[in-house]
């Protein structure tokens, strides 16, 4: 298949880009690939909302910029922060024009929420299901565009570059180019090639590399892993954000239900096993300190008490307001026997967001020609060492727009690459034992959770790397000898993701933002990005 614009991912980043390109270039073909169903994305699960300055009476661009820079702990790129904050408002207005509805108060103005690290109320939300509202709005708009083809159950295995034409490609090859992708079509169980002029990687996060995560099962770091295999530059992977308050359900692993930070913004209080509100011990901003601080405080309380969770107390919150703003959370808690007005909610930190990713410049170019990237898989410089809550939906829209602007200006100068070979499956056999994949996945998630979590040490990182090395060797062998499956590819990508996180963490000889290593408690004077 040939397509002008190939988009990998149907979350907010991929869909916003596809929609804009389709409007601007009605004569071009745009193909969007998604690995399961089209709305199964991190985007769909976003709760708190999208940060943006809309109330110029109390808020300002400067304040949002400052909050973002403070959260980023010295590593955010100030130029990019300014771009995202200032252009973000236009992008929010666009999605409102396309049909997204954000909650308003009785006077008809937006009911703005507040989350950790924000100095003002500036978060637009649609109850506690903001992501679903935005995802559905975009999918509805996409469905009306005749030049967009959205293909579900299409799992991208690898980017096609000169390597597939028989050339040696290394990190120092100057002009690596992307010509399209190899895709495992899960409906027909066939590997197909899609040749494109321009490719956008908008493949989302990697939370599944940990045992418990707020991310759905699709978040397996595929985009970052395939860009790394294609010798693209990957940046700041050590900065994994753990959300302080995922719902704790004893014995459960995998995707955990999120209790949005907005609940604390509206008055929810964290308490330890003794019922004591502990956040003031750790930070003057208490329950609304930035996420890295709150997550570490919870980790510390759990270690002191030897427990697997702390509690979120919502009992004193206004019932009517709670039900209006957080109906989904109320129902979920009730479904497992917790009445939030009577009982504390058990919560624990869970892997939530990858601040690093594929290195992108201010127009979303990756280091590979004709390969753009935006959304959670990209590292644009906005988040630095720690993402400010609700800045990611904003960043995804701003960079989708920038990728669109730049790529439509180039499309007519790019030709399809011909003579790309078909996928070569020679010498592979059907897998005999799924246990070889499932057990390795469990081992990976456990070692990342135990050794590369909220608090790190040099010894733990070294142990993690040794174990990753074994998993890598075994999985590569399996990959060479068996026919490709989604499960095997995801495992392989998650192992690469784990490697990139640990390697970057080992290079960072300091504690900064989300990377906290007790062997280097101070910040280094040399402020640098780790690029692999
Ligand atoms: P996603 O929405 O994750 O989409 C990724 C897409 O890539 C999917 O379609 C997937 O199928 C596809 N894909 C991946 N790999 C492949 C492959 N190999 N082949 C084909 N397709 C592939 N951010 C905020 O700003 N505000 C919030 O309130 C907020 N709340 C959150 C709550 C939760 C529970 C979670 C998990 C995240 C939250 N975030 C929030 C973060 C935010 O939702 C994500 O960062 C953002 O939605 C990512 O969008 P994306 O388009 O980059 O990726
Ligand atoms: C939340 O609603 O707490 C998540 C917000 C975010 O991750 O930005």
Coordinates of C-alpha atoms and ligand atoms in Angstrom, one line a residue:
X1 CA 0.0 0.0 0.0
X2 CA 1.1 3.6 -0.6
X3 CA 0.0 6.6 1.2
X4 CA 1.1 10.3 1.3
X5 CA 0.9 10.7 5.1
X6 CA 1.1 7.7 7.4
X7 CA 0.0 8.3 11.0
X8 CA 0.9 5.7 13.7
X9 CA -1.6 6.2 16.5
X10 CA -5.2 7.2 16.9
X11 CA -4.9 9.2 20.2
X12 CA -5.1 13.0 20.5
X13 CA -1.8 13.5 18.7
X14 CA -2.3 11.3 15.7
X15 CA -5.9 12.3 15.1
X16 CA -5.4 16.0 15.5
X17 CA -2.6 15.8 12.9
X18 CA -4.6 13.6 10.5
X19 CA -7.6 15.9 10.7
X20 CA -5.6 19.1 10.0
X21 CA -3.6 17.5 7.1
X22 CA -6.8 16.1 5.6
X23 CA -8.5 19.6 5.6
X24 CA -5.5 21.3 4.1
X25 CA -4.7 18.6 1.4
X26 CA -7.9 17.2 0.1
X27 CA -6.1 15.5 -2.8
X28 CA -3.7 13.6 -0.6
X29 CA -4.2 10.2 1.1
X30 CA -3.8 10.0 4.9
X31 CA -3.7 6.6 6.6
X32 CA -4.0 6.3 10.4
X33 CA -3.0 3.0 12.0
X34 CA -4.0 1.8 15.4
X35 CA -3.1 -1.5 17.0
X36 CA -6.4 -2.4 18.6
X37 CA -9.7 -0.5 18.3
X38 CA -9.5 3.1 17.4
X39 CA -10.4 4.7 20.7
X40 CA -8.3 2.4 22.9
X41 CA -5.6 5.0 23.7
X42 CA -4.1 6.7 26.8
X43 CA -6.1 9.7 25.6
X44 CA -9.4 8.0 26.2
X45 CA -8.5 7.6 29.9
X46 CA -7.5 11.2 30.6
X47 CA -9.5 12.5 33.5
X48 CA -8.3 15.8 35.0
X49 CA -8.4 17.8 31.8
X50 CA -6.4 20.1 29.6
X51 CA -4.4 23.0 31.1
X52 CA -4.6 26.3 29.3
X53 CA -4.9 30.0 30.1
X54 CA -8.5 31.0 29.4
X55 CA -9.2 33.2 32.4
X56 CA -7.1 36.2 31.8
X57 CA -8.5 38.0 34.8
X58 CA -6.8 35.8 37.3
X59 CA -4.3 33.9 35.2
X60 CA -1.7 34.7 32.6
X61 CA 0.7 33.0 30.1
X62 CA 3.6 34.0 32.4
X63 CA 2.1 32.1 35.3
X64 CA 1.5 28.9 33.3
X65 CA 5.0 29.2 31.9
X66 CA 6.5 29.6 35.3
X67 CA 4.5 26.6 36.8
X68 CA 5.6 24.4 33.9
X69 CA 9.3 25.5 34.3
X70 CA 9.2 24.9 38.1
X71 CA 7.7 21.4 37.6
X72 CA 10.3 20.7 34.9
X73 CA 13.0 21.3 37.6
X74 CA 15.5 23.1 35.4
X75 CA 15.3 20.9 32.4
X76 CA 12.4 22.2 30.4
X77 CA 13.3 24.1 27.3
X78 CA 11.9 27.7 28.0
X79 CA 11.4 28.4 24.3
X80 CA 9.2 25.3 23.9
X81 CA 7.3 26.0 27.1
X82 CA 6.4 29.4 25.8
X83 CA 5.3 28.0 22.4
X84 CA 3.1 25.4 24.0
X85 CA 1.5 27.7 26.6
X86 CA 0.8 30.5 24.1
X87 CA -0.3 28.4 21.1
X88 CA -2.2 26.0 23.3
X89 CA -5.1 28.3 23.7
X90 CA -5.7 28.4 19.9
X91 CA -5.6 24.6 19.8
X92 CA -8.1 24.4 22.7
X93 CA -10.4 26.7 20.9
X94 CA -10.1 24.6 17.7
X95 CA -11.2 21.4 19.5
X96 CA -14.1 23.3 21.0
X97 CA -15.1 24.3 17.5
X98 CA -14.9 20.7 16.4
X99 CA -17.4 19.9 19.1
X100 CA -15.6 19.1 22.4
X101 CA -17.5 20.3 25.4
X102 CA -15.9 21.4 28.6
X103 CA -17.9 22.0 31.8
X104 CA -19.2 25.5 32.5
X105 CA -20.5 27.0 35.8
X106 CA -23.9 28.5 36.3
X107 CA -22.7 31.9 34.8
X108 CA -21.7 30.1 31.6
X109 CA -17.9 30.5 32.0
X110 CA -15.6 27.5 32.0
X111 CA -15.5 25.7 35.4
X112 CA -11.7 25.5 35.8
X113 CA -10.0 22.8 37.8
X114 CA -6.7 22.9 39.7
X115 CA -4.0 20.2 40.0
X116 CA -0.6 19.8 41.6
X117 CA 1.9 22.4 40.7
X118 CA -0.6 24.9 39.2
X119 CA -0.7 28.3 40.8
X120 CA -4.2 29.0 39.3
X121 CA -7.4 27.3 38.4
X122 CA -6.8 26.7 34.6
X123 CA -7.8 23.1 33.8
X124 CA -10.7 22.7 31.4
X125 CA -12.5 19.4 31.9
X126 CA -15.4 17.3 30.9
X127 CA -16.5 15.9 34.2
X128 CA -13.9 13.3 35.0
X129 CA -13.8 11.9 31.5
X130 CA -12.1 14.7 29.6
X131 CA -10.0 12.4 27.4
X132 CA -13.0 10.4 26.2
X133 CA -14.8 13.6 25.2
X134 CA -11.7 14.8 23.2
X135 CA -11.1 11.4 21.6
X136 CA -14.7 11.0 20.6
X137 CA -14.8 14.5 19.1
X138 CA -11.8 13.8 17.0
X139 CA -13.0 10.3 15.9
X140 CA -16.3 11.8 14.8
X141 CA -14.5 14.6 12.8
X142 CA -12.1 12.0 11.2
X143 CA -15.0 9.9 10.1
X144 CA -16.3 12.8 8.0
X145 CA -13.0 13.1 6.0
X146 CA -13.1 11.1 2.8
X147 CA -9.3 11.3 2.4
X148 CA -8.5 9.7 5.8
X149 CA -8.4 5.9 6.1
X150 CA -8.4 4.6 9.7
X151 CA -7.1 1.0 9.9
X152 CA -7.6 -0.7 13.2
X153 CA -5.9 -3.9 14.5
X154 CA -2.8 -3.0 12.5
X155 CA 0.3 -3.4 14.6
X156 CA 3.4 -1.5 13.3
X157 CA 6.5 -3.7 13.7
X158 CA 9.3 -1.5 12.4
X159 CA 10.1 1.7 10.5
X160 CA 11.5 1.1 7.0
X161 CA 14.8 2.9 6.4
X162 CA 18.0 2.4 4.2
X163 CA 18.7 -0.6 6.4
X164 CA 16.0 -2.5 4.6
X165 CA 17.5 -1.6 1.3
X166 CA 20.7 -3.4 2.3
X167 CA 22.8 -0.4 3.6
X168 CA 24.6 -0.3 6.9
X169 CA 22.8 2.2 9.1
X170 CA 24.4 3.3 12.4
X171 CA 23.8 6.2 14.9
X172 CA 26.3 8.2 13.0
X173 CA 24.8 7.7 9.5
X174 CA 24.0 11.3 8.6
X175 CA 20.8 11.1 6.5
X176 CA 18.7 8.2 7.8
X177 CA 15.3 8.3 6.0
X178 CA 11.9 6.8 6.8
X179 CA 10.1 5.2 3.8
X180 CA 7.2 3.7 5.6
X181 CA 6.5 0.7 7.9
X182 CA 6.1 -3.0 8.2
X183 CA 2.7 -3.8 9.7
X184 CA 1.3 -7.0 11.2
X185 CA -2.3 -6.9 10.0
X186 CA -4.0 -8.7 12.9
X187 CA -7.2 -9.2 11.0
X188 CA -5.5 -11.4 8.4
X189 CA -2.4 -12.3 10.4
X190 CA -0.2 -11.1 7.6
X191 CA 2.8 -8.8 7.5
X192 CA 2.3 -6.0 5.0
X193 CA 4.4 -3.0 4.0
X194 CA 3.0 0.5 3.8
X195 CA 5.1 3.0 1.8
X196 CA 4.7 6.6 2.8
X197 CA 6.1 10.0 1.9
X198 CA 5.8 11.3 5.4
X199 CA 5.3 9.3 8.6
X200 CA 4.1 10.6 12.0
X201 CA 4.9 8.5 15.1
X202 CA 2.2 9.3 17.7
X203 CA 2.2 5.9 19.4
X204 CA 1.8 7.1 23.0
X205 CA 3.3 5.9 26.3
X206 CA 5.0 3.0 27.9
X207 CA 3.4 2.5 31.3
X208 CA 3.1 -1.3 30.8
X209 CA 6.8 -1.6 31.5
X210 CA 5.8 -1.4 35.1
X211 CA 3.6 -3.9 37.1
X212 CA 0.9 -1.3 37.9
X213 CA 0.1 1.6 35.6
X214 CA -2.7 3.9 34.9
X215 CA -2.1 3.2 31.1
X216 CA -4.1 0.7 29.1
X217 CA -2.5 -2.4 27.6
X218 CA -1.6 -0.6 24.4
X219 CA 1.0 1.5 26.1
X220 CA 4.0 -0.7 25.4
X221 CA 6.6 1.9 24.1
X222 CA 6.4 0.6 20.6
X223 CA 7.2 3.9 18.9
X224 CA 10.2 4.7 21.0
X225 CA 11.6 1.2 20.6
X226 CA 11.1 1.2 16.8
X227 CA 12.7 4.7 16.4
X228 CA 15.6 3.5 18.6
X229 CA 16.0 0.3 16.4
X230 CA 16.0 2.6 13.3
X231 CA 18.9 4.5 15.0
X232 CA 16.8 7.6 15.9
X233 CA 17.7 9.8 18.9
X234 CA 15.9 9.1 22.2
X235 CA 16.0 11.5 25.0
X236 CA 15.5 11.7 28.8
X237 CA 13.8 8.3 29.3
X238 CA 14.7 8.1 33.0
X239 CA 11.9 10.6 33.8
X240 CA 8.9 8.3 34.3
X241 CA 6.1 10.0 36.1
X242 CA 4.3 8.0 38.8
X243 CA 0.8 9.3 39.4
X244 CA 0.4 9.5 43.2
X245 CA -3.2 8.3 43.4
X246 CA -4.2 5.3 41.4
X247 CA -7.0 3.2 43.0
X248 CA -5.4 0.4 45.1
X249 CA -7.0 -3.0 44.7
X250 CA -5.2 -5.7 46.6
X251 CA -3.4 -8.3 44.3
X252 CA -4.3 -6.4 41.1
X253 CA -1.7 -5.6 38.5
X254 CA -1.8 -4.1 35.0
X255 CA -4.1 -1.1 34.4
X256 CA -5.1 0.6 37.6
X257 CA -8.1 3.0 37.7
X258 CA -7.0 6.6 38.2
X259 CA -8.3 8.9 41.0
X260 CA -7.6 12.3 39.3
X261 CA -5.5 14.9 41.0
X262 CA -8.4 17.2 40.5
X263 CA -10.0 15.5 43.5
X264 CA -7.2 16.9 45.6
X265 CA -7.6 20.2 43.8
X266 CA -11.2 20.2 45.1
X267 CA -10.2 19.3 48.7
X268 CA -9.3 15.6 48.9
X269 CA -6.7 14.9 51.6
X270 CA -4.1 12.2 51.7
X271 CA -3.9 10.2 54.9
X272 CA -1.7 7.4 56.1
X273 CA -2.7 4.2 57.8
X274 CA -3.2 6.0 61.1
X275 CA -5.5 8.5 59.4
X276 CA -2.9 11.3 59.7
X277 CA -2.7 13.9 56.9
X278 CA 1.0 13.7 56.1
X279 CA 1.7 16.0 53.1
X280 CA 2.5 19.0 55.2
X281 CA 5.5 17.1 56.5
X282 CA 6.9 17.0 53.0
X283 CA 6.0 20.2 51.2
X284 CA 4.3 23.6 52.1
X285 CA 2.0 23.1 49.1
X286 CA 0.7 19.9 50.9
X287 CA -1.6 17.7 48.8
X288 CA -1.2 20.0 45.7
X289 CA 2.6 19.9 45.6
X290 CA 4.0 18.7 42.1
X291 CA 3.5 15.0 41.4
X292 CA 7.1 13.9 42.0
X293 CA 7.0 15.2 45.5
X294 CA 3.6 13.8 46.4
X295 CA 4.5 10.3 44.9
X296 CA 7.7 10.2 46.9
X297 CA 5.9 11.3 50.0
X298 CA 3.4 8.5 49.6
X299 CA 6.2 6.0 48.9
X300 CA 7.9 7.1 52.1
X301 CA 4.7 6.7 54.2
X302 CA 4.1 3.3 52.7
X303 CA 7.6 2.2 53.6
X304 CA 7.4 3.6 57.2
X305 CA 4.1 1.8 57.8
X306 CA 4.9 -1.3 55.8
X307 CA 1.7 -0.9 53.7
X308 CA 0.9 -1.1 50.0
X309 CA -1.3 2.0 50.0
X310 CA -2.3 5.2 51.7
X311 CA -5.8 6.8 51.6
X312 CA -7.5 9.7 50.0
X313 CA -10.1 11.3 52.2
X314 CA -13.0 12.9 50.4
X315 CA -15.5 12.6 53.2
X316 CA -15.6 16.3 54.0
X317 CA -16.0 17.3 50.4
X318 CA -19.2 18.8 49.1
X319 CA -21.3 15.8 48.0
X320 CA -23.2 17.5 45.3
X321 CA -20.1 19.1 43.8
X322 CA -18.2 15.8 43.9
X323 CA -21.0 13.9 42.1
X324 CA -21.2 16.6 39.5
X325 CA -17.4 16.8 38.8
X326 CA -16.4 13.1 39.5
X327 CA -19.4 10.8 38.6
X328 CA -17.1 8.2 37.0
X329 CA -14.9 8.0 40.1
X330 CA -17.9 7.8 42.4
X331 CA -19.4 4.9 40.4
X332 CA -16.1 3.0 40.1
X333 CA -15.5 3.3 43.9
X334 CA -19.0 2.2 44.7
X335 CA -18.7 -0.8 42.4
X336 CA -15.9 -2.1 44.7
X337 CA -17.8 -1.3 47.9
X338 CA -16.3 2.1 48.6
X339 CA -18.7 5.0 49.3
X340 CA -16.4 8.0 49.0
X341 CA -18.5 10.0 51.3
X342 CA -18.2 7.4 54.1
X343 CA -14.9 5.6 53.4
X344 CA -11.4 6.7 52.6
X345 CA -10.3 5.6 49.1
X346 CA -7.2 3.3 49.1
X347 CA -4.6 4.7 46.7
X348 CA -1.0 4.0 45.7
X349 CA 1.3 5.5 43.1
X350 CA 1.4 3.9 39.6
X351 CA 3.4 4.4 36.5
X352 CA 1.6 7.1 34.5
X353 CA 3.5 9.1 32.0
X354 CA 6.8 9.1 30.0
X355 CA 8.3 12.6 30.0
X356 CA 11.1 11.6 27.6
X357 CA 10.9 9.9 24.3
X358 CA 11.8 10.4 20.6
X359 CA 13.8 13.6 20.4
X360 CA 11.9 16.2 18.5
X361 CA 12.7 19.7 17.5
X362 CA 10.2 22.6 17.6
X363 CA 8.5 21.4 14.4
X364 CA 8.2 17.8 15.5
X365 CA 11.1 16.5 13.3
X366 CA 12.7 13.4 14.7
X367 CA 16.4 12.8 13.9
X368 CA 15.2 10.6 11.0
X369 CA 14.2 12.4 7.7
X370 CA 10.5 12.4 6.9
X371 CA 9.7 11.0 10.3
X372 CA 7.8 13.4 12.6
X373 CA 6.7 12.7 16.2
X374 CA 4.3 14.2 18.7
X375 CA 2.3 13.2 21.7
X376 CA 3.5 11.1 24.6
X377 CA 6.1 9.2 22.6
X378 CA 8.0 12.4 21.7
X379 CA 10.4 14.4 23.8
X380 CA 9.9 18.1 22.8
X381 CA 11.5 19.8 25.8
X382 CA 8.3 20.9 27.4
X383 CA 8.2 18.6 30.4
X384 CA 11.9 18.5 31.4
X385 CA 12.4 16.4 34.5
X386 CA 8.7 16.4 35.5
X387 CA 5.5 17.0 33.6
X388 CA 3.1 19.6 35.0
X389 CA -0.4 18.0 35.4
X390 CA -2.7 18.3 32.4
X391 CA 0.0 19.7 30.1
X392 CA 0.3 16.6 27.9
X393 CA -3.1 16.8 26.1
X394 CA -2.1 20.5 25.4
X395 CA 1.4 19.5 24.2
X396 CA 0.0 16.8 21.9
X397 CA -2.4 19.3 20.2
X398 CA 0.3 22.0 19.8
X399 CA 2.8 19.7 18.3
X400 CA 0.3 17.9 16.1
X401 CA -0.4 21.3 14.6
X402 CA 3.3 22.1 14.2
X403 CA 4.0 18.7 12.6
X404 CA 1.1 19.3 10.3
X405 CA 2.3 22.8 9.3
X406 CA 5.8 21.7 8.5
X407 CA 4.9 18.4 6.8
X408 CA 2.3 19.9 4.4
X409 CA 5.0 22.4 3.3
X410 CA 7.3 19.5 2.3
X411 CA 5.0 16.8 1.0
X412 CA 5.3 17.9 -2.7
X413 CA 9.1 17.6 -2.6
X414 CA 9.1 14.0 -1.4
X415 CA 8.8 10.9 -3.7
X416 CA 7.8 7.4 -2.7
X417 CA 10.8 5.0 -2.3
X418 CA 10.4 2.1 -4.7
X419 CA 11.9 -1.4 -4.5
X420 CA 11.4 -1.9 -0.8
X421 CA 11.5 -5.7 -0.1
X422 CA 8.7 -7.6 1.4
X423 CA 9.0 -8.8 5.0
X424 CA 11.3 -11.7 5.2
X425 CA 10.0 -14.5 7.5
X426 CA 12.4 -17.2 6.3
X427 CA 13.6 -19.7 8.9
X428 CA 10.9 -18.9 11.5
X429 CA 8.4 -21.3 13.0
X430 CA 5.1 -21.0 14.8
X431 CA 5.8 -20.3 18.5
X432 CA 5.2 -23.5 20.6
X433 CA 5.0 -22.0 24.1
X434 CA 3.4 -18.7 25.0
X435 CA 4.9 -19.0 28.5
X436 CA 8.2 -17.9 27.1
X437 CA 6.6 -14.5 26.4
X438 CA 4.3 -14.2 29.3
X439 CA 6.8 -15.2 32.0
X440 CA 9.4 -12.8 30.6
X441 CA 6.9 -10.0 30.6
X442 CA 6.1 -10.6 34.3
X443 CA 9.8 -10.7 35.1
X444 CA 10.4 -7.4 33.3
X445 CA 7.5 -5.6 35.0
X446 CA 8.6 -6.8 38.4
X447 CA 12.2 -5.8 38.0
X448 CA 11.3 -2.4 36.7
X449 CA 8.9 -1.9 39.6
X450 CA 11.3 -3.1 42.3
X451 CA 14.6 -1.6 41.0
X452 CA 13.6 1.3 38.8
X453 CA 10.7 2.9 40.6
X454 CA 10.1 6.1 42.4
X455 CA 13.4 5.8 44.4
X456 CA 16.5 4.5 42.7
X457 CA 20.0 3.5 43.8
X458 CA 23.1 2.6 41.7
X459 CA 23.0 -1.0 42.9
X460 CA 19.4 -1.4 41.9
X461 CA 20.0 0.1 38.5
X462 CA 22.9 -2.2 37.9
X463 CA 20.8 -5.3 38.9
X464 CA 18.0 -4.1 36.6
X465 CA 20.5 -3.8 33.7
X466 CA 21.9 -7.3 34.3
X467 CA 18.5 -8.9 34.3
X468 CA 17.4 -6.9 31.3
X469 CA 20.4 -8.2 29.4
X470 CA 19.3 -11.8 30.0
X471 CA 15.7 -11.0 29.0
X472 CA 17.0 -9.1 25.9
X473 CA 19.1 -12.1 24.7
X474 CA 16.4 -14.7 25.2
X475 CA 13.7 -12.5 23.5
X476 CA 15.9 -11.7 20.5
X477 CA 16.6 -15.4 20.0
X478 CA 12.8 -16.0 20.1
X479 CA 12.2 -13.2 17.7
X480 CA 14.7 -14.6 15.2
X481 CA 13.3 -18.1 15.3
X482 CA 9.6 -17.7 15.6
X483 CA 7.0 -16.1 13.4
X484 CA 6.1 -12.6 14.6
X485 CA 3.2 -12.0 16.9
X486 CA 1.9 -8.9 18.6
X487 CA 2.7 -10.3 22.1
X488 CA 6.3 -11.0 21.1
X489 CA 6.8 -7.6 19.5
X490 CA 5.3 -5.8 22.5
X491 CA 7.6 -7.8 24.8
X492 CA 10.6 -6.9 22.7
X493 CA 9.6 -3.2 22.7
X494 CA 9.0 -3.2 26.4
X495 CA 12.5 -4.7 27.0
X496 CA 14.0 -2.0 24.8
X497 CA 12.0 0.6 26.8
X498 CA 13.2 -0.8 30.1
X499 CA 16.8 -0.7 28.7
X500 CA 16.5 3.0 27.7
X501 CA 15.0 4.0 31.1
X502 CA 17.8 2.2 33.0
X503 CA 20.6 3.3 30.7
X504 CA 19.5 7.0 30.9
X505 CA 19.0 6.7 34.7
X506 CA 22.6 5.3 35.0
X507 CA 23.9 8.3 33.0
X508 CA 22.2 10.8 35.3
X509 CA 24.5 11.4 38.3
X510 CA 22.0 13.5 40.2
X511 CA 18.5 13.6 41.6
X512 CA 16.3 15.9 39.5
X513 CA 12.5 15.9 39.1
X514 CA 11.2 12.4 38.7
X515 CA 14.6 10.8 38.8
X516 CA 15.5 10.3 42.4
X517 CA 18.7 8.4 43.2
X518 CA 19.8 8.1 46.8
X519 CA 23.4 7.8 45.7
X520 CA 23.3 11.3 44.2
X521 CA 20.9 13.3 46.3
X522 CA 21.9 16.7 44.9
X523 CA 21.3 18.3 41.6
X524 CA 24.3 18.5 39.3
X525 CA 25.5 22.0 38.2
X526 CA 25.6 20.7 34.7
X527 CA 22.1 20.8 33.4
X528 CA 21.9 18.3 30.6
X529 CA 19.5 16.0 28.6
X530 CA 20.5 12.4 28.3
X531 CA 20.3 11.4 24.6
X532 CA 20.8 7.8 23.5
Ligands
LIG1 P1 -2.3 7.7 22.9 O1 -3.6 8.4 23.2 O2 -1.9 6.7 23.9 O3 -2.5 6.9 21.6 C1 -1.5 6.0 21.1 C2 -2.0 5.4 19.8 O4 -0.9 4.7 19.2 C3 -3.0 4.3 20.0 O5 -4.0 4.5 19.0 C4 -2.3 3.0 19.8 O6 -3.1 1.9 19.3 C5 -1.3 3.4 18.8 N1 -0.1 2.5 18.7 C6 0.9 2.4 19.7 N2 1.8 1.4 19.2 C7 1.3 1.1 18.0 C8 1.8 0.1 17.1 N3 2.9 -0.6 17.3 N4 1.2 0.0 15.9 C9 0.0 0.7 15.7 N5 -0.5 1.6 16.5 C10 0.2 1.7 17.7 N6 -2.9 14.2 30.3 C11 -3.5 15.4 30.4 O7 -3.0 16.4 29.9 N7 -4.5 15.6 31.2 C12 -5.1 14.5 31.9 O8 -6.1 14.7 32.6 C13 -4.6 13.3 31.8 N8 -5.1 12.2 32.5 C14 -4.6 11.0 32.2 C15 -5.2 9.9 32.8 C16 -4.8 8.6 32.6 C17 -5.4 7.4 33.2 C18 -3.7 8.4 31.6 C19 -3.2 7.0 31.3 C20 -3.1 9.5 31.1 C21 -3.5 10.8 31.4 N9 -2.9 11.9 30.8 C22 -3.5 13.1 30.9 C23 -1.9 11.7 29.8 C24 -2.5 11.8 28.4 O9 -3.7 11.1 28.4 C25 -1.6 11.1 27.3 O10 -0.2 11.5 27.5 C26 -2.0 11.4 25.9 O11 -3.4 11.1 25.8 C27 -1.2 10.7 24.9 O12 -1.8 10.9 23.6 P2 -1.1 10.3 22.4 O13 -1.9 10.6 21.2 O14 0.3 10.6 22.4 O15 -1.1 8.7 22.6
LIG2 C1 -5.1 13.5 36.6 O1 -6.3 13.7 36.2 O2 -4.7 13.5 37.7 C2 -4.1 13.2 35.5 C3 -3.7 14.5 34.9 C4 -2.5 14.3 34.1 O3 -1.9 13.2 34.1 O4 -2.1 15.3 33.5

